[in-house]
Coordinates of C-alpha atoms (C1' of nucleotides) in Angstrom, one line a residue:
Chain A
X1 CA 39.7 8.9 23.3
X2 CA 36.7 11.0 24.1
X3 CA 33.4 9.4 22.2
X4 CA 32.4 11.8 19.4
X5 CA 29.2 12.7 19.5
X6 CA 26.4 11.6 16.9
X7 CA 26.4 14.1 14.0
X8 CA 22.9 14.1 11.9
X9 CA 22.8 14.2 8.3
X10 CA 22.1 17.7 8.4
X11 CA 24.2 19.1 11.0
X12 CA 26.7 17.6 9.0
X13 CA 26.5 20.3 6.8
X14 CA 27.0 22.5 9.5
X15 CA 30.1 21.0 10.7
X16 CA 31.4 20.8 7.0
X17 CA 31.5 24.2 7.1
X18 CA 33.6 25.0 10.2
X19 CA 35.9 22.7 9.6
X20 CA 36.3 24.1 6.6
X21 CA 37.0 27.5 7.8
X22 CA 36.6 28.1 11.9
X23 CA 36.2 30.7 14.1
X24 CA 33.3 31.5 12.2
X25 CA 30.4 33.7 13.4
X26 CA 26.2 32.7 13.0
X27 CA 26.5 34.7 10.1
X28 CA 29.3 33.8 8.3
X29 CA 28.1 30.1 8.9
X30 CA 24.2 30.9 7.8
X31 CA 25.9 32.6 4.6
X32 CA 28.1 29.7 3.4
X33 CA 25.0 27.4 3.7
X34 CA 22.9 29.7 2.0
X35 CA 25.3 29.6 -0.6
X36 CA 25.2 26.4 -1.1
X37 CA 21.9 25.8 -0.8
X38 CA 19.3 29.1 -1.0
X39 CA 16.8 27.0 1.2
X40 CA 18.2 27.0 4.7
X41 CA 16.2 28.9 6.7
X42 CA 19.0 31.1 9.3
X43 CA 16.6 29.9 12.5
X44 CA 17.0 26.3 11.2
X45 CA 20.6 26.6 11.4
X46 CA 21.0 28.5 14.7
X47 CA 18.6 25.8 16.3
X48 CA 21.3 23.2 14.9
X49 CA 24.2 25.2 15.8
X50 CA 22.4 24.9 19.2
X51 CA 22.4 21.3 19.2
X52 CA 25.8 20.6 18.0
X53 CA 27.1 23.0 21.3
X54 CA 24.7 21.1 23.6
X55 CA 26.1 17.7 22.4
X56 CA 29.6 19.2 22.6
X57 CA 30.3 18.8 18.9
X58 CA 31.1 22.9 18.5
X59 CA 32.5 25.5 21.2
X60 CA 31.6 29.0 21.1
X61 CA 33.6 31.9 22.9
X62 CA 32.0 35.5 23.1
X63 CA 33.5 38.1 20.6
X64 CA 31.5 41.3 22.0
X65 CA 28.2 40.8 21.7
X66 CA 28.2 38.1 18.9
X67 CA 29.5 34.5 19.4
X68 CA 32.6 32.9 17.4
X69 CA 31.6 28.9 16.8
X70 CA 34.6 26.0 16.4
X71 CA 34.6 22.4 16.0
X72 CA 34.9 20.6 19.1
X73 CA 35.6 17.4 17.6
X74 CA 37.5 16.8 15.0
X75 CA 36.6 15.9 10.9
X76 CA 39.0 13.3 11.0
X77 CA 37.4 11.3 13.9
X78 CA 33.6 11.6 12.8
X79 CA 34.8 10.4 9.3
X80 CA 36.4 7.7 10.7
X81 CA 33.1 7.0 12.9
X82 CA 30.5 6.1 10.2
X83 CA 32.7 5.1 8.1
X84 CA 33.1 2.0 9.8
X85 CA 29.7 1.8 10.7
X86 CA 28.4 2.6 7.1
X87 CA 31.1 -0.1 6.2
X88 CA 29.9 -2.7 8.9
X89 CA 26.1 -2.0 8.1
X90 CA 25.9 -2.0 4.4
X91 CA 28.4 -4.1 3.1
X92 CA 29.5 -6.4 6.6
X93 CA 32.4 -4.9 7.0
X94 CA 34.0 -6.3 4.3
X95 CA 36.3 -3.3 1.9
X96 CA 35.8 -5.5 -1.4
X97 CA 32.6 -5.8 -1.9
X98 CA 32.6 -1.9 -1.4
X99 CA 35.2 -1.1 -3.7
X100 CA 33.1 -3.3 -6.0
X101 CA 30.1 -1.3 -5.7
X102 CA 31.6 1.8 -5.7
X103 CA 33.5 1.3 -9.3
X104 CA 30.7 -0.5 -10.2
X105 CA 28.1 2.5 -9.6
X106 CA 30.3 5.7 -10.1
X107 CA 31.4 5.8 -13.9
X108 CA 34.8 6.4 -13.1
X109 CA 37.1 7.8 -16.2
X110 CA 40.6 5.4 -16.9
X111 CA 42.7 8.5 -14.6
X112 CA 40.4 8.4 -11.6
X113 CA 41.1 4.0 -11.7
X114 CA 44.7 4.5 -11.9
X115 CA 44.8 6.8 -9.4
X116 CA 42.7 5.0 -7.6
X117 CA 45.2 2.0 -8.2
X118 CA 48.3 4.2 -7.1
X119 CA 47.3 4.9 -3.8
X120 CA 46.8 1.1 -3.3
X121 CA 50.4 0.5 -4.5
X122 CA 51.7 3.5 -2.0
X123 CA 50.0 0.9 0.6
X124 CA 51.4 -1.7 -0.3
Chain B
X1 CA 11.8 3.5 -10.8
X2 CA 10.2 3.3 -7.3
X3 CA 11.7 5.5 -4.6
X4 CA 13.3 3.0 -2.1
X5 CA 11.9 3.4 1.4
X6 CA 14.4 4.8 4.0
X7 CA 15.5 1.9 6.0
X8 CA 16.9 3.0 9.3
X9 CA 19.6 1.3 11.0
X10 CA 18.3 -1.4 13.1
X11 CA 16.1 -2.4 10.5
X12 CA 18.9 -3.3 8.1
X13 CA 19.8 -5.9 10.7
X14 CA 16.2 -7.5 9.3
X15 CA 16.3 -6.7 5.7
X16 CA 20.0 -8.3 5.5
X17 CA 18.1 -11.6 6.7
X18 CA 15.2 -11.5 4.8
X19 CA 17.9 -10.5 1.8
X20 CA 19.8 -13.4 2.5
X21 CA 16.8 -15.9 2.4
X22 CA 13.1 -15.4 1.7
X23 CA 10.7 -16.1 2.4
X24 CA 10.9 -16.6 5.7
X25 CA 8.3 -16.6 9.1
X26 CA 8.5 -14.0 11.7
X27 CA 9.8 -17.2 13.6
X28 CA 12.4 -17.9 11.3
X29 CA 13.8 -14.1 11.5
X30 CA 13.9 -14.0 14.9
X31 CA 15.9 -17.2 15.3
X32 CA 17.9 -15.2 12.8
X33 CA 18.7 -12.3 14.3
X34 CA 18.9 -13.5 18.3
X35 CA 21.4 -16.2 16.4
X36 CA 23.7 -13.1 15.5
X37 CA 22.9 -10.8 19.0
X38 CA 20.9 -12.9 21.8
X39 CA 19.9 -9.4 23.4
X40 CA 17.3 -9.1 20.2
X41 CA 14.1 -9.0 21.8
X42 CA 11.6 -10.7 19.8
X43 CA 8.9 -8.0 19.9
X44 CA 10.9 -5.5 18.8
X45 CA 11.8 -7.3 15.9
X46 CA 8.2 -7.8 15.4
X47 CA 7.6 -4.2 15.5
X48 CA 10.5 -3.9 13.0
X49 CA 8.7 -6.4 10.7
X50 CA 5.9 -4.6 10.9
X51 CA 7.0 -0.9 10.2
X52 CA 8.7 -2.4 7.3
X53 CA 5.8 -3.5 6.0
X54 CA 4.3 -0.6 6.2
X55 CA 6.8 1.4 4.3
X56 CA 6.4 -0.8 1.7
X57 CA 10.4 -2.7 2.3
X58 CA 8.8 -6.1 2.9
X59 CA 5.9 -7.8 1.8
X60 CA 4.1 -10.8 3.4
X61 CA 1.8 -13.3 2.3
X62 CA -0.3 -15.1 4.8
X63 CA 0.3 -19.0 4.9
X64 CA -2.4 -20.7 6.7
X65 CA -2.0 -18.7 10.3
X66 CA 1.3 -17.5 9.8
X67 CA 2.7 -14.8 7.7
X68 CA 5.6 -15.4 5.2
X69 CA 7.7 -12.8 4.9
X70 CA 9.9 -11.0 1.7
X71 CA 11.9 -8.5 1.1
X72 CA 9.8 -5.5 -1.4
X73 CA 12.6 -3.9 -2.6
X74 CA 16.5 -5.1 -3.9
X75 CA 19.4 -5.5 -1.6
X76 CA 21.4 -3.8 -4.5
X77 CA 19.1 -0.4 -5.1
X78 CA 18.9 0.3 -1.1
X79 CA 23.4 -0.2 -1.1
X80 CA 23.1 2.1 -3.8
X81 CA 20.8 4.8 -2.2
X82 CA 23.1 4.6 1.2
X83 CA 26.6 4.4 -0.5
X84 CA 25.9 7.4 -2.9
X85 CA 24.3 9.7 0.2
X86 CA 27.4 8.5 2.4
X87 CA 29.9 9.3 -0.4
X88 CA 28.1 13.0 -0.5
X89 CA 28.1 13.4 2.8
X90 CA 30.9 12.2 4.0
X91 CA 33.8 12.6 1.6
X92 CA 32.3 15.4 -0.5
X93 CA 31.1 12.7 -3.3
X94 CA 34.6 11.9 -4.7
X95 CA 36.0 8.3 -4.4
X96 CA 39.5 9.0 -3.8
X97 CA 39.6 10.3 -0.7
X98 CA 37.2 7.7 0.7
X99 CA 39.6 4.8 0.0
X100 CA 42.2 6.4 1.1
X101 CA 40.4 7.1 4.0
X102 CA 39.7 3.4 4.3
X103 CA 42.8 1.8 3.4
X104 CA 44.7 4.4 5.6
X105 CA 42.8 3.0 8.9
X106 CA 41.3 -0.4 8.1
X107 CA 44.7 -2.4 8.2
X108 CA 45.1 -4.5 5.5
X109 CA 47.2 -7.5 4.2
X110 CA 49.2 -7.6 1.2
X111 CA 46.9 -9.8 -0.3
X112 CA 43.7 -7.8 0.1
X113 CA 45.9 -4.6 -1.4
X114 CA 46.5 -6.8 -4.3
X115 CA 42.5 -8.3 -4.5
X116 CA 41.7 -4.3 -4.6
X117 CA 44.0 -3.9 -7.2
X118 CA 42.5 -6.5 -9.3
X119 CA 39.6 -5.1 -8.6
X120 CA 40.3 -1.9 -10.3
X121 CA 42.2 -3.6 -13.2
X122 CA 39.0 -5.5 -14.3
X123 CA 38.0 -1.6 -14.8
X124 CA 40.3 -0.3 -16.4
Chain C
dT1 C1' -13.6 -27.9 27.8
dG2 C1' -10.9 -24.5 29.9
dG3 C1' -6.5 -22.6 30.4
dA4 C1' -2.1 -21.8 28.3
dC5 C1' 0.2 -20.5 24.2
dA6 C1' 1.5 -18.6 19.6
dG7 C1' 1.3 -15.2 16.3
dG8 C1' -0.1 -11.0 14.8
dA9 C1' -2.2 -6.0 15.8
dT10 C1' -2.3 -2.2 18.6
dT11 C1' -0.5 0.9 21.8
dA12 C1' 3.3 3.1 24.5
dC13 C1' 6.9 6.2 25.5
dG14 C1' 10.9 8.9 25.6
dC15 C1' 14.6 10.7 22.4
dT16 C1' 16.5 12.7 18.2
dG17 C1' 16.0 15.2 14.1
dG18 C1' 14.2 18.6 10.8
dT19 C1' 12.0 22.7 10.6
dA20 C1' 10.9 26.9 12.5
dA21 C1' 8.5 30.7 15.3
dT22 C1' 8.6 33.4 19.4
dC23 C1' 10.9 35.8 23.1
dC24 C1' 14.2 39.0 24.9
dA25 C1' 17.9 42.3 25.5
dG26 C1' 21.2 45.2 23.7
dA27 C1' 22.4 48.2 19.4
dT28 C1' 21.0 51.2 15.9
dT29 C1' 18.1 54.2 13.4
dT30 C1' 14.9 57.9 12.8
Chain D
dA1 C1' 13.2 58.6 23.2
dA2 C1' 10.5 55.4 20.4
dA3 C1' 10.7 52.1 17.0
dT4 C1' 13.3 48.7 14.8
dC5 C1' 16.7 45.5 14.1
dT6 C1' 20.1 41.8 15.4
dG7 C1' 21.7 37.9 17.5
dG8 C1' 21.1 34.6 20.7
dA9 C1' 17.8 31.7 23.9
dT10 C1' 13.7 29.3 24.5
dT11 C1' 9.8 27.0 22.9
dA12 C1' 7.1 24.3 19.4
dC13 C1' 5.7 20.4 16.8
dC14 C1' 5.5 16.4 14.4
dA15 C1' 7.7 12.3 12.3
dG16 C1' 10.7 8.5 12.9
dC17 C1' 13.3 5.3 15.8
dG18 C1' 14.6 2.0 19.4
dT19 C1' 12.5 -0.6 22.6
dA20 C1' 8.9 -3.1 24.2
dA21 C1' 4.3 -4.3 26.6
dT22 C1' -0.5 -5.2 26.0
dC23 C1' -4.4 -6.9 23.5
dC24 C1' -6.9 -10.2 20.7
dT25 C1' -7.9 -14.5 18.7
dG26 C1' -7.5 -18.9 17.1
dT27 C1' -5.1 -23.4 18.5
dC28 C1' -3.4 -27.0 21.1
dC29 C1' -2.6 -29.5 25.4
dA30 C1' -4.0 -31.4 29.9

DNA sequence: TGGACAGGATTACGCTGGTAATCCAGATTT
DNA sequence: AAATCTGGATTACCAGCGTAATCCTGTCCA
């Protein structure tokens, strides 16, 4: 299994997007993060579109004279990447204690716990 | 309430310790840390101190010629800050796809499926 | 008493990240 | 054709991080 590359916070908004939705040109990828968020600059997000092909995180293949970006790596595997390091770091690795923040914090209505509940009975 | 400071990653190796116990001497963290990974260079972890101080994450007291140390701000509001920004980040904000993220690929035992339960019962 | 040592302060240094601006070449407009 | 625009490439710049080494000063041992 090939290491994934890091993914910064912000780039992660990058990557959101295309694997969401890829091919996707500059454009199309400047747009949806402009939509959600009026602030991003387009030469902010072509520098990081830059850095995510330079650290092998996106692919890009001429279409004419504009470029047509995809994930290199896949959502699933970066998820699964700092998840367990978030889950290692901030709670020692340990799911409870999580679980236990995370109900704790989020005000969670009485569907969201049972269906929270059902998918631990699926596992079980 | 205060902003929490933005601990990076090797410095929650030091705040966990100083979480766990305080006060403590640089001495004492040290021990503490080269106890869980020998490679921990003691200078680094003095640099660590220090740039912790100096966000404001730990305070220190001077006892006779040595420093005591403390952590500034709560174990529980710096989880918090993390956990929500992970959640957003990584799973779009919504709890339900995170656990199932996490009980899909951490494997569990019965009885941890059934502590989780619990868990959520206590909620409900 | 002079040198070694301990503990804290300062300095170092290369890499990544966030945030852009500038440069350049082909396409388009006037 | 000259000027402009567009999309990508290159360059910029500073803060933060990981990782230490060096410096300074007071203390303790030989």
């Amino acid at each position: 299994m090939k290491s994934i590359p890091k993914i910064s916070e912000t780039e992660w908004d990058l990557m959101k997007i295309l694997w969401a939705k890829s091919p996707l040109t500059s454009q199309e990828i400047i747009e949806a993060l402009e939509a959600q968020d009026p602030t991003w600059h387009p030469k902010t997000a072509r520098t990081l579109l830059n850095r995510l092909v330079r650290k092998k995180a996106v692919s890009f293949q001429m279409e004419g004279r504009i470029y047509l970006y995809r994930p290199l790596v896949k959502q699933a595997d970066c998820v699964k990447a700092v998840s367990q390091s978030f889950l290692e770091r901030v709670f020692g690795g340990s799911l409870k204690p999580m679980l236990a923040h995370y109900v704790e914090h989020q005000k969670l209505s009485a569907e969201e716990i049972r269906e929270l509940k059902r998918l631990l009975e699926e596992r079980e």
